mmCIF file of N, CA and C in Angstrom:
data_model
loop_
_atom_site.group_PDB
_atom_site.id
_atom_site.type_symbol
_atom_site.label_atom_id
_atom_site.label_comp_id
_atom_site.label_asym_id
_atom_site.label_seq_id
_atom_site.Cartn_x
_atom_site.Cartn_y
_atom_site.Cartn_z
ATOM 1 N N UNK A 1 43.198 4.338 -67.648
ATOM 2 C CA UNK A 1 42.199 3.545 -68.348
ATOM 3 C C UNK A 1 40.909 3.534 -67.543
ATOM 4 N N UNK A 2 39.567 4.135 -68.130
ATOM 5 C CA UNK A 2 38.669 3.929 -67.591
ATOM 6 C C UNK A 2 37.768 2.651 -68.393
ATOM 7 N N UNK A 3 37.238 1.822 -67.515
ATOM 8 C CA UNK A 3 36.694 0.691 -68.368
ATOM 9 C C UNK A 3 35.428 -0.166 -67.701
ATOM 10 N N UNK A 4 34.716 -0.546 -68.639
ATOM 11 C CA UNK A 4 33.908 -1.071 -67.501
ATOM 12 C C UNK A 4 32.668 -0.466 -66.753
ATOM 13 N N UNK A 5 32.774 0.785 -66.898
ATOM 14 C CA UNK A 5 31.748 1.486 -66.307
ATOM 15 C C UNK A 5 30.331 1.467 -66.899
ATOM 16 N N UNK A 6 29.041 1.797 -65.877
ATOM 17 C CA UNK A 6 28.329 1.999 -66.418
ATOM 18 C C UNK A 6 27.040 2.781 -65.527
ATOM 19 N N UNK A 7 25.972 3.750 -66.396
ATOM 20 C CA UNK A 7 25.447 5.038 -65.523
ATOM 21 C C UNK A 7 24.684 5.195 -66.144
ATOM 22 N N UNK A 8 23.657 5.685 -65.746
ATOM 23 C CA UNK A 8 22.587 6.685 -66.818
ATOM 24 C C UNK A 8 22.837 7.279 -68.052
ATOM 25 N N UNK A 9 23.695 8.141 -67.476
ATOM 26 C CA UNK A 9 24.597 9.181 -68.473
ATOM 27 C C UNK A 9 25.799 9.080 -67.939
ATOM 28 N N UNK A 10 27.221 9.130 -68.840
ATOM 29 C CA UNK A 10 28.374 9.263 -68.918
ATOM 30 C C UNK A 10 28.586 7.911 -68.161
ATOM 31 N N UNK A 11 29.153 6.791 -68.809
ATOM 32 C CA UNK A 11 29.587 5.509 -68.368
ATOM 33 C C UNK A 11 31.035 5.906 -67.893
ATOM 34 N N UNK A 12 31.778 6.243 -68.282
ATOM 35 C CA UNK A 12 32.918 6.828 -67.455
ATOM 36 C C UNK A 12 33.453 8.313 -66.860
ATOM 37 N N UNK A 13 32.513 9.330 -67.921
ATOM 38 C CA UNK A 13 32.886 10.530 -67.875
ATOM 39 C C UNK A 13 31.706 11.269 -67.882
ATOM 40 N N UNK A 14 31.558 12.291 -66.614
ATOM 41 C CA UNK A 14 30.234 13.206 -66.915
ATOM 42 C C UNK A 14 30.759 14.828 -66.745
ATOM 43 N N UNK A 15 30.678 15.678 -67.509
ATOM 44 C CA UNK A 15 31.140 16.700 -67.803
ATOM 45 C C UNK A 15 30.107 18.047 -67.590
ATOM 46 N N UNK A 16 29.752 18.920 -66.658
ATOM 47 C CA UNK A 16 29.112 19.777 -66.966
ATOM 48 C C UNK A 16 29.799 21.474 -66.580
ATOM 49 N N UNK A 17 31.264 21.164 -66.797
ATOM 50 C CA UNK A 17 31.831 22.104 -66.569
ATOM 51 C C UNK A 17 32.983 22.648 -67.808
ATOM 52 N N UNK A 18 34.337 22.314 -67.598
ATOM 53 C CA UNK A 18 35.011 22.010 -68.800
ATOM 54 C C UNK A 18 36.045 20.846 -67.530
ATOM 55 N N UNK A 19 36.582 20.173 -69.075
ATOM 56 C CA UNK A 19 36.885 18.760 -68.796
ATOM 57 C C UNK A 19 37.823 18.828 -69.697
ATOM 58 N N UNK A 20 39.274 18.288 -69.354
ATOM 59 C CA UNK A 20 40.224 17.468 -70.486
ATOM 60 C C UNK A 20 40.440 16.186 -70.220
ATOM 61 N N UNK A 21 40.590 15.421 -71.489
ATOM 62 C CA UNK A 21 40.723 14.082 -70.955
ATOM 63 C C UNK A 21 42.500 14.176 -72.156
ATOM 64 N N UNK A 22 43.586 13.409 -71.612
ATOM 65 C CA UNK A 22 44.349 13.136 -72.515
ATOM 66 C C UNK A 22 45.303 11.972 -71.652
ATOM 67 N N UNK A 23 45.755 11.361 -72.849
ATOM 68 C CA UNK A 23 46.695 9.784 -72.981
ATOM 69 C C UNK A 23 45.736 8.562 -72.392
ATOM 70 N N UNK A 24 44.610 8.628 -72.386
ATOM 71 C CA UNK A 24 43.721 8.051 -71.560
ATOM 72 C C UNK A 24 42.670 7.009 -72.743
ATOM 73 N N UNK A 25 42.228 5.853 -71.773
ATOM 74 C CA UNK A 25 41.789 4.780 -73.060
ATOM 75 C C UNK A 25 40.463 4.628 -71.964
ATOM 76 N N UNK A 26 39.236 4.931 -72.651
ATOM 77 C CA UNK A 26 37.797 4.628 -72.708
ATOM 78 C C UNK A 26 37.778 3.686 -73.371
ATOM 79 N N UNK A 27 37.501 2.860 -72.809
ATOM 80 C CA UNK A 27 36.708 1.344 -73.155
ATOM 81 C C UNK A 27 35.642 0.127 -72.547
ATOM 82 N N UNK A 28 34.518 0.044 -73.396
ATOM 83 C CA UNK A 28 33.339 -1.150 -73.131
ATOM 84 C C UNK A 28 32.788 -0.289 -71.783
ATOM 85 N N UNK A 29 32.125 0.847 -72.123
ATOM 86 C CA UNK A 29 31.981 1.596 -70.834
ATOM 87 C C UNK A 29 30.457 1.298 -71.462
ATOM 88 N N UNK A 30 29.408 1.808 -70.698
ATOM 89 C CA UNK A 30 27.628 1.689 -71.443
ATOM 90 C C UNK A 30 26.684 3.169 -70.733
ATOM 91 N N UNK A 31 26.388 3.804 -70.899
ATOM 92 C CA UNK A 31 24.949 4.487 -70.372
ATOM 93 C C UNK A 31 24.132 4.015 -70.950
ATOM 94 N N UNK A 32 22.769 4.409 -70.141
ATOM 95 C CA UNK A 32 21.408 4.149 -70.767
ATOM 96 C C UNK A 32 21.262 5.157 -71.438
ATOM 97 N N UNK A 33 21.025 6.758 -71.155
ATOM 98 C CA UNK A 33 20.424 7.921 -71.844
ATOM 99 C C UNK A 33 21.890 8.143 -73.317
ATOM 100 N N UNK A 34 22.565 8.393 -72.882
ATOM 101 C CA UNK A 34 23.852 9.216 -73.913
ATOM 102 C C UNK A 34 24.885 8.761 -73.187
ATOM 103 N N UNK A 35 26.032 8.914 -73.736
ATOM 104 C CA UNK A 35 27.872 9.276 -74.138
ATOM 105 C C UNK A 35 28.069 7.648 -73.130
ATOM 106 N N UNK A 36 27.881 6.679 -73.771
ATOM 107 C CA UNK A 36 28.840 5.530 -73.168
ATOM 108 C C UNK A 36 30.009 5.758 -72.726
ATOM 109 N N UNK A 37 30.888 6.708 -73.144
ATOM 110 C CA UNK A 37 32.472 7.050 -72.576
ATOM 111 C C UNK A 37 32.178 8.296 -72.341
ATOM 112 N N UNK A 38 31.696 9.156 -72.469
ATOM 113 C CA UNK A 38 31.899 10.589 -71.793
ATOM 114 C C UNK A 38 30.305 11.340 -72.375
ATOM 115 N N UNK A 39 29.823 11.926 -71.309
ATOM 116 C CA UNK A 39 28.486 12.835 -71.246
ATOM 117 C C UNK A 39 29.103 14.291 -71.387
ATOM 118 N N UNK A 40 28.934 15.288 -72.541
ATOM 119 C CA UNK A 40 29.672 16.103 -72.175
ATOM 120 C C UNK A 40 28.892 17.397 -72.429
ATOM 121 N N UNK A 41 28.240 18.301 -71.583
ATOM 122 C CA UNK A 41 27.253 19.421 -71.406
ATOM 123 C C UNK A 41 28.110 20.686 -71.638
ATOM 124 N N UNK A 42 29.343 21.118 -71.501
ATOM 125 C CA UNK A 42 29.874 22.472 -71.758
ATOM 126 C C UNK A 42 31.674 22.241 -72.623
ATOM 127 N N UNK A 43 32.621 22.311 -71.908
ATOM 128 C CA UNK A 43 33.349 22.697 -72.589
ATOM 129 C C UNK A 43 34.193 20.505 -72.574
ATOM 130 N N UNK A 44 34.889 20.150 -73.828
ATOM 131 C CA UNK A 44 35.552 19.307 -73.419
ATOM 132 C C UNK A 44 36.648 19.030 -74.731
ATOM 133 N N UNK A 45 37.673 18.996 -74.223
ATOM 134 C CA UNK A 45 39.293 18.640 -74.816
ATOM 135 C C UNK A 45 39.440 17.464 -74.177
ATOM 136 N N UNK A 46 39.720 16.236 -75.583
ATOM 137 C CA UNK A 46 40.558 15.057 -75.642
ATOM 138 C C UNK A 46 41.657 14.881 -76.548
ATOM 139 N N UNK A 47 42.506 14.781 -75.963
ATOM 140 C CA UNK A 47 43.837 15.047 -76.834
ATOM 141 C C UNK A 47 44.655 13.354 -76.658
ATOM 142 N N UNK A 48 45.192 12.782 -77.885
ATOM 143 C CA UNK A 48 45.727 11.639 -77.591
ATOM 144 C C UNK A 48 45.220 10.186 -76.688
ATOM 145 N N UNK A 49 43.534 9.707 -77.263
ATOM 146 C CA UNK A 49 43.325 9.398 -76.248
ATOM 147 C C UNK A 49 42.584 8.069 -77.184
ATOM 148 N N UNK A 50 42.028 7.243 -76.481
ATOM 149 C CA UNK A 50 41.359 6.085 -77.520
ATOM 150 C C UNK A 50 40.303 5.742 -77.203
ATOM 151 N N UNK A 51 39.126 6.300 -78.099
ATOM 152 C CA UNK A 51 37.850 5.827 -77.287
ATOM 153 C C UNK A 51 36.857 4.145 -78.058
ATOM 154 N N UNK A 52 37.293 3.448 -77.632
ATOM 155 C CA UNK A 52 36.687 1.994 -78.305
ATOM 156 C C UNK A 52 35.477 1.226 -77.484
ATOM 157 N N UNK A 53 34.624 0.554 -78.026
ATOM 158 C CA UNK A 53 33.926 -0.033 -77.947
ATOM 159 C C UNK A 53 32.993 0.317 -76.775
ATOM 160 N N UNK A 54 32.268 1.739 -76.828
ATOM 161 C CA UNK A 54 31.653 2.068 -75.485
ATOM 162 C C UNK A 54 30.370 2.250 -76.276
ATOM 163 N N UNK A 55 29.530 2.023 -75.360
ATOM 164 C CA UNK A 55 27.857 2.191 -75.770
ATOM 165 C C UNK A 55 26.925 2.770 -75.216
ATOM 166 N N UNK A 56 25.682 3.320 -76.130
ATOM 167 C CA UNK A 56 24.631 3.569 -75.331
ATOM 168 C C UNK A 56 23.337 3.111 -75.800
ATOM 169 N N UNK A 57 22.305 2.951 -75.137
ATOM 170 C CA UNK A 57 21.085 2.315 -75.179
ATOM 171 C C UNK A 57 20.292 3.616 -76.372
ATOM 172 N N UNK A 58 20.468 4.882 -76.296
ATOM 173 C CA UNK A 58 19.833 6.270 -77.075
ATOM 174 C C UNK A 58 20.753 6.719 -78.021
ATOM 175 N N UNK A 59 21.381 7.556 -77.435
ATOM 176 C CA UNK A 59 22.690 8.041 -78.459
ATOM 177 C C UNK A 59 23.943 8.511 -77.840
ATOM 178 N N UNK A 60 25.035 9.034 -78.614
ATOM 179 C CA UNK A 60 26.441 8.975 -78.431
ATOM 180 C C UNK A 60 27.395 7.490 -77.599
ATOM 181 N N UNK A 61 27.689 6.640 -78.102
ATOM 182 C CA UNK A 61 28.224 5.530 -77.897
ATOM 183 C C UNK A 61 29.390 5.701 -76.996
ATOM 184 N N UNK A 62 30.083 6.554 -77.856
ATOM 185 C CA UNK A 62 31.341 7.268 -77.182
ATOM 186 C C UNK A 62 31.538 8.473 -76.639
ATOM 187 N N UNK A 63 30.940 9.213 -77.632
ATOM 188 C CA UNK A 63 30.826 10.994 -76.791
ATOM 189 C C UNK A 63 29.555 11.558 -77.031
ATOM 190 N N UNK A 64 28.690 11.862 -76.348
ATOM 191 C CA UNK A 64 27.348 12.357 -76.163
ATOM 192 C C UNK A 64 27.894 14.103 -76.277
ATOM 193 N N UNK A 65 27.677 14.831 -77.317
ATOM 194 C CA UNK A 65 28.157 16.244 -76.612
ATOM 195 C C UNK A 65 27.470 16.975 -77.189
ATOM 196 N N UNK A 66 26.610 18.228 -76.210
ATOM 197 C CA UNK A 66 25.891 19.549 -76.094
ATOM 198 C C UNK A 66 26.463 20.795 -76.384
ATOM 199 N N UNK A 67 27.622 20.730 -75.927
ATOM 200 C CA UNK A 67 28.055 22.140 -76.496
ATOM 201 C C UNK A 67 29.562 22.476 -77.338
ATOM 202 N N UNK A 68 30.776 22.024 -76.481
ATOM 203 C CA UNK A 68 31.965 22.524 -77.441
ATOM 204 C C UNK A 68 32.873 21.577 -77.128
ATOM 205 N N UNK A 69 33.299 20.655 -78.470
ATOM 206 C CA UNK A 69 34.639 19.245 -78.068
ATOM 207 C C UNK A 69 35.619 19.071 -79.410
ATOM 208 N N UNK A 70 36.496 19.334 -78.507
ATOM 209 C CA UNK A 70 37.717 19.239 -79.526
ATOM 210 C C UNK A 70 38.352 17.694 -79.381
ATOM 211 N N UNK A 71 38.658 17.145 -80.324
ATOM 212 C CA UNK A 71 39.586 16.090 -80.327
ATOM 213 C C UNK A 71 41.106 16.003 -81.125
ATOM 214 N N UNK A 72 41.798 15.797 -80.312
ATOM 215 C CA UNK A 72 43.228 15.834 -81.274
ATOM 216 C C UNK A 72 43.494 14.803 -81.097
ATOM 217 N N UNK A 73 44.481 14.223 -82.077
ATOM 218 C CA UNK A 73 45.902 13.293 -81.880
ATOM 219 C C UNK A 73 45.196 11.951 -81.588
#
């Protein structure tokens, strides 16, 4: 559980590589610029995971993403 966090960009998660996130709970996380729960610039897989109540001051609340994101389950 990441929770609580908070950053410029990516309140819990900053991604500029490739990234999986799975069974994992994002929550009440905040950036100022983008992705309250995850900033994500290249590759990113979340599989089985719960992203609630995360924010941002610009855009993506929960996932801010630039290039390629899969979500399953």
């Amino acid at each position: 559980t990441l929770s609580g966090g908070s950053a410029t960009v990516g309140g819990s998660i900053v991604n500029y590589g490739t990234a999986a996130v799975s069974g994992s709970v994002l929550s009440g996380n905040f950036a100022d610029y983008g992705g309250g729960g995850i900033f994500n610039y290249r590759t990113l897989d979340v599989t089985e995971s719960t992203l609630a109540d995360n924010s941002s001051r610009n855009t993506g609340g929960g996932i801010w993403n630039d290039d390629k994101a899969t979500m399953r389950g």
